[in-house]
Amino acid sequence: MMSILALARFDLRALRRERGTLLLIAAALLLALYGLFEGARFQRHAQAAQQAALTQEAGARAAAKELAARYFADPDHPDFAGMRYFRTPVDIRGYAFREHVGFAALPALPGAALAIGQADIQPGYVRVRAESMESVRTATEIEHPARLATGRYDLMFFVVYLWPLVLLTLSASVLTQDRESLRLRSLLLQGVGSGRILFTQAGARNLLATALLVATVAGAALLGGTVPRDGAGFAALGSWSALVLLYSAFWTAVGAAVCAACANRMSATFAGFGLWLLFAIVLPAALDAGARMAAPVPPRERYVQATRDALDQVNANTASSMARFYDSHPEWKPQRTAPGKVSSNVSRLHRAEEVERTMAGVEREFAAARDARSTLFARLSLVSPVTLANAAFSRLAGNDGARHARFVGEVARHQNALRAWFQGAIQRAALGDERSPCPRTCPGGYGFRDFDAVPRFAASPGLGQPAAMPWQAWLLAAWAACFVALALFALRRERRRQRG
């Protein structure tokens, strides 16, 4: 009886003599390396943009400190003759609402270049302003919409969408070629079962091809510096390799089921391509459409109109709103100015808080709708192996929507702290200016020079921790087992037909 190893060795030797197979593998590896290059280039540009933003923040702070030192040393200098309080950092009002430069950056994970995911439409850094989160909510990648619509070519795109075609092509001749050449009957007479031939040849071909892919990508990523050469980098490559093996096992099982059911290579090729279309294109699109219809999000026009109504309501009730504010903060209440007569620069942050309080119900409604759609799509994705793999690759790279949502949550907490800090600084400055009015910005009033005390964003340690292999990814093994069962059923049915 021919052993499994001998059967695999014989098949691989025969496959190696076919020039088309070698060219296919070479082309696939080149496409994989190009995808890795594109992902690494995107990540380098993203890191450079983050560093430029942080450099801009530090430079703006240093320039503000230098200007404040010169101004408070000689406010009458001709350089400051035309200075306006709302356009200079030496005045707390101008610094809080215009001149303050603060950024929040999402730390990159070691395997970030292995999958771009949603990083091209969800920016890795945002500018944080004390007044509101609008700059964060509307922050998007500044790029042509056509490029964002089509997406970027990266390693994840190759593995999820192109690599299955390679595996199906390699498997198309397994068992079907033996049926066409009538060699299958002689092999059966030697005691080699059709199931052993099918799974040994399909497994050996695709396992060897997957091993070449993993080794090539891992070697290039380490040698090129795309993944750091440390424990975190090796762990990222290990998780990525395990996911590639799981995904390849699924498509190997699909190819085995196709070859078990088809009588020749031509029909196996068409059937494999049809299943690829079903799993890679039709099913994900149907899941997305189903989630959109089952969990609709309210129209954006409603949100815009609610924002306008909230602004009108807050502006109409400024006096009573400020009175309630100073009742809650008596330490900031002015002595000679009525609450309704407080300068707009002093009440500006409170008005922003009132607008958010008025909009809270609408915000919760939109957030609940978005969460419901995301939750429903995540549940439906269990029936789509391609969607599962796509989400798993993005999560391992740290470029998934859930991680970005956690980042935005941390930015929101930082923005609240920043606004509270500026609120206190502006109210205390207003009290000082009321007691001792200054003809121009002065330290006892609105003058400001404590730039180092302004809160800065710092990502939590958990946001920088690499994600573990998501449990949903192991469902790929269950999908593979289903197609293995289908292949066994098709072979048993063929044996019964031959006996009959």
Coordinates of N, CA and C in Angstrom, one line a residue, residues 310-436:
A310 N -30.4 73.0 18.4 CA -29.7 73.1 19.7 C -29.0 74.5 19.9
L311 N -28.3 74.9 18.8 CA -27.6 76.2 18.9 C -28.6 77.3 19.1
D312 N -29.7 77.3 18.4 CA -30.7 78.3 18.6 C -31.3 78.3 20.0
Q313 N -31.5 77.2 20.5 CA -32.0 77.1 21.9 C -31.1 77.6 22.9
V314 N -29.8 77.2 22.8 CA -28.8 77.7 23.7 C -28.6 79.2 23.6
N315 N -28.6 79.7 22.4 CA -28.4 81.2 22.2 C -29.6 82.0 22.8
A316 N -30.8 81.4 22.7 CA -32.0 82.1 23.2 C -32.1 82.0 24.8
N317 N -31.4 81.1 25.4 CA -31.4 81.0 26.9 C -30.1 81.2 27.5
T318 N -29.3 82.1 26.9 CA -28.0 82.3 27.4 C -28.0 82.8 28.9
A319 N -28.8 83.8 29.2 CA -28.8 84.4 30.5 C -29.2 83.4 31.6
S320 N -30.3 82.6 31.4 CA -30.6 81.7 32.4 C -29.6 80.5 32.5
S321 N -29.0 80.2 31.3 CA -28.0 79.1 31.3 C -26.8 79.5 32.1
M322 N -26.4 80.7 31.9 CA -25.2 81.2 32.7 C -25.5 81.4 34.1
A323 N -26.7 81.7 34.5 CA -27.1 81.9 35.9 C -27.0 80.5 36.6
R324 N -27.5 79.5 35.9 CA -27.4 78.1 36.5 C -25.9 77.7 36.6
F325 N -25.1 78.1 35.6 CA -23.7 77.7 35.6 C -23.0 78.3 36.8
Y326 N -23.2 79.6 37.1 CA -22.6 80.2 38.2 C -23.2 79.8 39.5
D327 N -24.4 79.4 39.5 CA -24.9 78.8 40.8 C -24.2 77.5 41.1
S328 N -23.8 76.7 40.1 CA -23.1 75.5 40.3 C -21.6 75.7 40.6
H329 N -21.1 76.9 40.1 CA -19.7 77.3 40.4 C -19.6 78.7 41.0
P330 N -20.0 78.8 42.2 CA -20.0 80.1 42.8 C -18.6 80.8 42.9
E331 N -17.6 79.9 42.9 CA -16.2 80.5 43.0 C -15.8 81.3 41.8
W332 N -16.6 81.1 40.7 CA -16.2 81.8 39.5 C -17.2 82.9 39.1
K333 N -18.2 83.1 40.0 CA -19.3 84.0 39.7 C -18.7 85.5 39.7
P334 N -19.0 86.3 38.7 CA -18.5 87.7 38.7 C -19.2 88.5 39.7
Q335 N -18.6 89.5 40.2 CA -19.2 90.4 41.2 C -19.9 91.6 40.7
R336 N -19.5 92.1 39.5 CA -20.1 93.3 39.0 C -20.7 93.1 37.6
T337 N -20.7 91.9 37.1 CA -21.3 91.6 35.8 C -22.4 90.6 35.9
A338 N -23.6 91.0 35.4 CA -24.7 90.1 35.4 C -24.4 88.8 34.5
P339 N -25.0 87.7 34.9 CA -24.7 86.4 34.1 C -25.0 86.6 32.6
G340 N -26.1 87.3 32.3 CA -26.4 87.5 30.9 C -25.5 88.4 30.1
K341 N -24.7 89.2 30.8 CA -23.8 90.2 30.2 C -22.4 89.7 30.2
V342 N -22.1 88.5 30.5 CA -20.8 88.0 30.5 C -20.3 87.9 29.1
S343 N -19.0 88.2 28.9 CA -18.4 88.2 27.5 C -18.6 86.8 26.9
S344 N -18.8 86.8 25.6 CA -19.0 85.6 24.8 C -17.7 84.7 24.9
N345 N -16.6 85.3 25.0 CA -15.4 84.5 25.2 C -15.3 83.8 26.5
V346 N -15.9 84.4 27.5 CA -15.9 83.7 28.8 C -17.0 82.6 28.9
S347 N -18.1 82.8 28.2 CA -19.2 81.9 28.3 C -19.1 80.8 27.1
R348 N -18.1 80.9 26.3 CA -18.1 80.1 25.1 C -18.0 78.6 25.4
L349 N -17.2 78.2 26.3 CA -17.0 76.8 26.6 C -18.3 76.3 27.3
H350 N -18.9 77.1 28.1 CA -20.2 76.6 28.7 C -21.3 76.5 27.7
R351 N -21.3 77.4 26.7 CA -22.3 77.2 25.6 C -22.1 75.9 24.8
A352 N -20.8 75.6 24.6 CA -20.5 74.3 23.9 C -21.0 73.1 24.7
E353 N -20.8 73.2 26.1 CA -21.3 72.1 26.9 C -22.9 72.0 26.9
E354 N -23.5 73.2 26.8 CA -25.0 73.2 26.7 C -25.5 72.6 25.4
V355 N -24.8 73.0 24.3 CA -25.2 72.4 23.1 C -25.0 70.9 23.1
E356 N -24.0 70.4 23.7 CA -23.8 68.9 23.8 C -24.8 68.3 24.7
R357 N -25.2 69.0 25.8 CA -26.3 68.5 26.6 C -27.6 68.4 25.9
T358 N -27.9 69.4 25.1 CA -29.1 69.5 24.3 C -29.1 68.4 23.3
M359 N -28.0 68.1 22.7 CA -27.8 67.1 21.6 C -27.7 65.7 22.1
A360 N -27.6 65.5 23.5 CA -27.3 64.2 24.0 C -28.3 63.1 23.5
G361 N -29.6 63.4 23.5 CA -30.5 62.4 23.1 C -30.3 62.0 21.6
V362 N -30.1 63.0 20.7 CA -29.8 62.7 19.3 C -28.5 61.9 19.2
E363 N -27.5 62.3 19.9 CA -26.2 61.6 19.9 C -26.4 60.2 20.3
R364 N -27.1 59.9 21.3 CA -27.4 58.5 21.8 C -28.1 57.7 20.7
E365 N -29.1 58.4 20.1 CA -29.9 57.7 19.1 C -29.0 57.3 17.9
F366 N -28.2 58.2 17.4 CA -27.3 57.8 16.3 C -26.2 56.8 16.7
A367 N -25.7 57.0 17.9 CA -24.7 56.0 18.4 C -25.3 54.6 18.5
A368 N -26.5 54.5 19.1 CA -27.2 53.3 19.2 C -27.5 52.6 17.9
A369 N -27.8 53.4 16.9 CA -28.1 52.9 15.5 C -26.8 52.3 14.9
R370 N -25.7 53.1 15.1 CA -24.4 52.6 14.5 C -24.0 51.3 15.2
D371 N -24.1 51.3 16.6 CA -23.7 50.1 17.3 C -24.6 48.9 16.9
A372 N -25.9 49.2 16.7 CA -26.7 48.0 16.3 C -26.4 47.5 15.0
R373 N -26.0 48.3 14.1 CA -25.6 47.9 12.7 C -24.3 47.1 12.8
S374 N -23.3 47.6 13.6 CA -22.0 47.0 13.7 C -22.2 45.6 14.4
T375 N -23.0 45.5 15.4 CA -23.2 44.3 16.1 C -23.9 43.3 15.2
L376 N -24.9 43.7 14.5 CA -25.6 42.8 13.6 C -24.7 42.3 12.5
F377 N -23.9 43.2 11.9 CA -22.9 42.7 10.9 C -21.9 41.7 11.5
A378 N -21.5 42.0 12.7 CA -20.5 41.1 13.3 C -21.1 39.7 13.5
R379 N -22.4 39.6 13.9 CA -23.1 38.3 14.0 C -23.3 37.7 12.7
L380 N -23.7 38.4 11.7 CA -23.9 37.9 10.4 C -22.6 37.4 9.7
S381 N -21.5 38.0 10.1 CA -20.2 37.6 9.5 C -19.8 36.2 9.8
L382 N -20.4 35.6 10.8 CA -20.1 34.3 11.2 C -20.4 33.3 10.0
V383 N -21.3 33.7 9.1 CA -21.6 32.8 8.0 C -20.8 33.2 6.8
S384 N -19.8 34.0 6.9 CA -19.0 34.4 5.7 C -17.5 34.2 6.1
P385 N -16.9 33.2 5.6 CA -15.4 33.0 6.0 C -14.5 34.1 5.5
V386 N -14.8 34.7 4.4 CA -14.0 35.8 3.9 C -14.1 37.0 4.8
T387 N -15.4 37.3 5.2 CA -15.5 38.4 6.1 C -14.8 38.2 7.5
L388 N -14.9 36.9 7.9 CA -14.2 36.6 9.2 C -12.7 36.8 9.0
A389 N -12.1 36.3 7.9 CA -10.7 36.5 7.7 C -10.3 38.0 7.6
N390 N -11.2 38.7 6.9 CA -10.9 40.2 6.7 C -10.9 40.9 8.0
A391 N -11.9 40.6 8.9 CA -11.9 41.3 10.2 C -10.8 40.8 11.1
A392 N -10.4 39.5 11.0 CA -9.3 39.0 11.8 C -8.0 39.6 11.4
F393 N -7.7 39.8 10.1 CA -6.4 40.4 9.7 C -6.4 41.8 10.2
S394 N -7.5 42.6 10.0 CA -7.5 44.0 10.4 C -7.3 44.1 11.9
R395 N -7.9 43.2 12.7 CA -7.7 43.3 14.1 C -6.3 43.0 14.6
L396 N -5.7 42.0 14.0 CA -4.3 41.6 14.4 C -3.4 42.8 14.0
A397 N -3.7 43.5 13.0 CA -2.8 44.7 12.6 C -3.2 45.9 13.4
G398 N -4.3 45.9 14.1 CA -4.7 47.1 14.9 C -5.3 48.2 14.1
N399 N -5.8 47.8 12.9 CA -6.4 48.8 12.0 C -7.9 48.5 11.8
D400 N -8.5 48.0 12.8 CA -10.0 47.7 12.8 C -10.8 48.8 13.4
G401 N -12.1 48.8 13.1 CA -13.0 49.8 13.6 C -13.1 49.9 15.1
A402 N -13.1 48.7 15.7 CA -13.3 48.6 17.2 C -12.1 49.3 17.9
R403 N -10.9 49.1 17.5 CA -9.8 49.8 18.1 C -9.8 51.3 17.9
H404 N -10.2 51.7 16.7 CA -10.3 53.1 16.4 C -11.4 53.7 17.3
A405 N -12.5 53.0 17.5 CA -13.5 53.5 18.4 C -13.0 53.7 19.8
R406 N -12.2 52.8 20.3 CA -11.6 52.9 21.6 C -10.7 54.2 21.7
F407 N -10.0 54.4 20.6 CA -9.1 55.5 20.5 C -9.9 56.8 20.6
V408 N -11.0 56.9 19.8 CA -11.9 58.1 19.9 C -12.5 58.3 21.3
G409 N -12.8 57.2 22.0 CA -13.3 57.3 23.3 C -12.2 57.9 24.3
E410 N -11.0 57.5 24.1 CA -9.9 58.1 24.9 C -9.7 59.6 24.5
V411 N -9.8 59.9 23.3 CA -9.7 61.3 22.8 C -10.8 62.1 23.4
A412 N -12.1 61.6 23.5 CA -13.2 62.3 24.1 C -12.9 62.6 25.6
R413 N -12.4 61.6 26.3 CA -12.1 61.9 27.7 C -11.0 62.9 27.9
H414 N -10.0 62.9 27.0 CA -9.0 63.9 27.0 C -9.6 65.3 26.7
Q415 N -10.5 65.3 25.7 CA -11.1 66.6 25.3 C -11.9 67.2 26.5
N416 N -12.6 66.4 27.2 CA -13.3 66.8 28.4 C -12.4 67.4 29.4
A417 N -11.3 66.7 29.7 CA -10.3 67.2 30.6 C -9.7 68.6 30.1
L418 N -9.4 68.6 28.9 CA -8.8 69.9 28.3 C -9.8 71.0 28.4
R419 N -11.1 70.8 28.1 CA -12.1 71.8 28.2 C -12.3 72.3 29.6
A420 N -12.3 71.3 30.6 CA -12.5 71.7 32.0 C -11.3 72.5 32.4
W421 N -10.1 72.2 32.0 CA -8.9 73.0 32.4 C -9.0 74.4 31.9
F422 N -9.3 74.6 30.6 CA -9.5 75.9 30.0 C -10.6 76.7 30.6
Q423 N -11.7 76.0 30.9 CA -12.9 76.6 31.6 C -12.4 77.3 32.9
G424 N -11.7 76.5 33.7 CA -11.3 77.1 34.9 C -10.3 78.3 34.7
A425 N -9.4 78.1 33.8 CA -8.4 79.2 33.5 C -9.1 80.4 33.0
I426 N -10.0 80.3 32.1 CA -10.7 81.5 31.6 C -11.6 82.2 32.7
Q427 N -12.3 81.4 33.5 CA -13.1 82.0 34.5 C -12.3 82.7 35.6
R428 N -11.2 82.1 36.0 CA -10.3 82.8 36.9 C -9.7 84.1 36.3
A429 N -9.4 84.0 35.0 CA -8.8 85.2 34.4 C -9.9 86.3 34.3
A430 N -11.1 85.9 34.0 CA -12.2 86.9 34.0 C -12.4 87.6 35.3
L431 N -12.3 86.8 36.4 CA -12.4 87.4 37.7 C -11.3 88.4 38.0
G432 N -10.1 88.0 37.6 CA -9.0 88.9 37.8 C -9.1 90.2 37.0
D433 N -9.6 90.0 35.8 CA -9.7 91.2 34.9 C -10.8 92.1 35.5
E434 N -11.9 91.5 36.1 CA -13.0 92.3 36.6 C -12.5 93.1 37.8
R435 N -11.6 92.5 38.7 CA -11.1 93.2 39.8 C -10.1 94.3 39.5
S436 N -9.3 94.0 38.5 CA -8.2 95.0 38.1 C -8.2 95.0 36.6

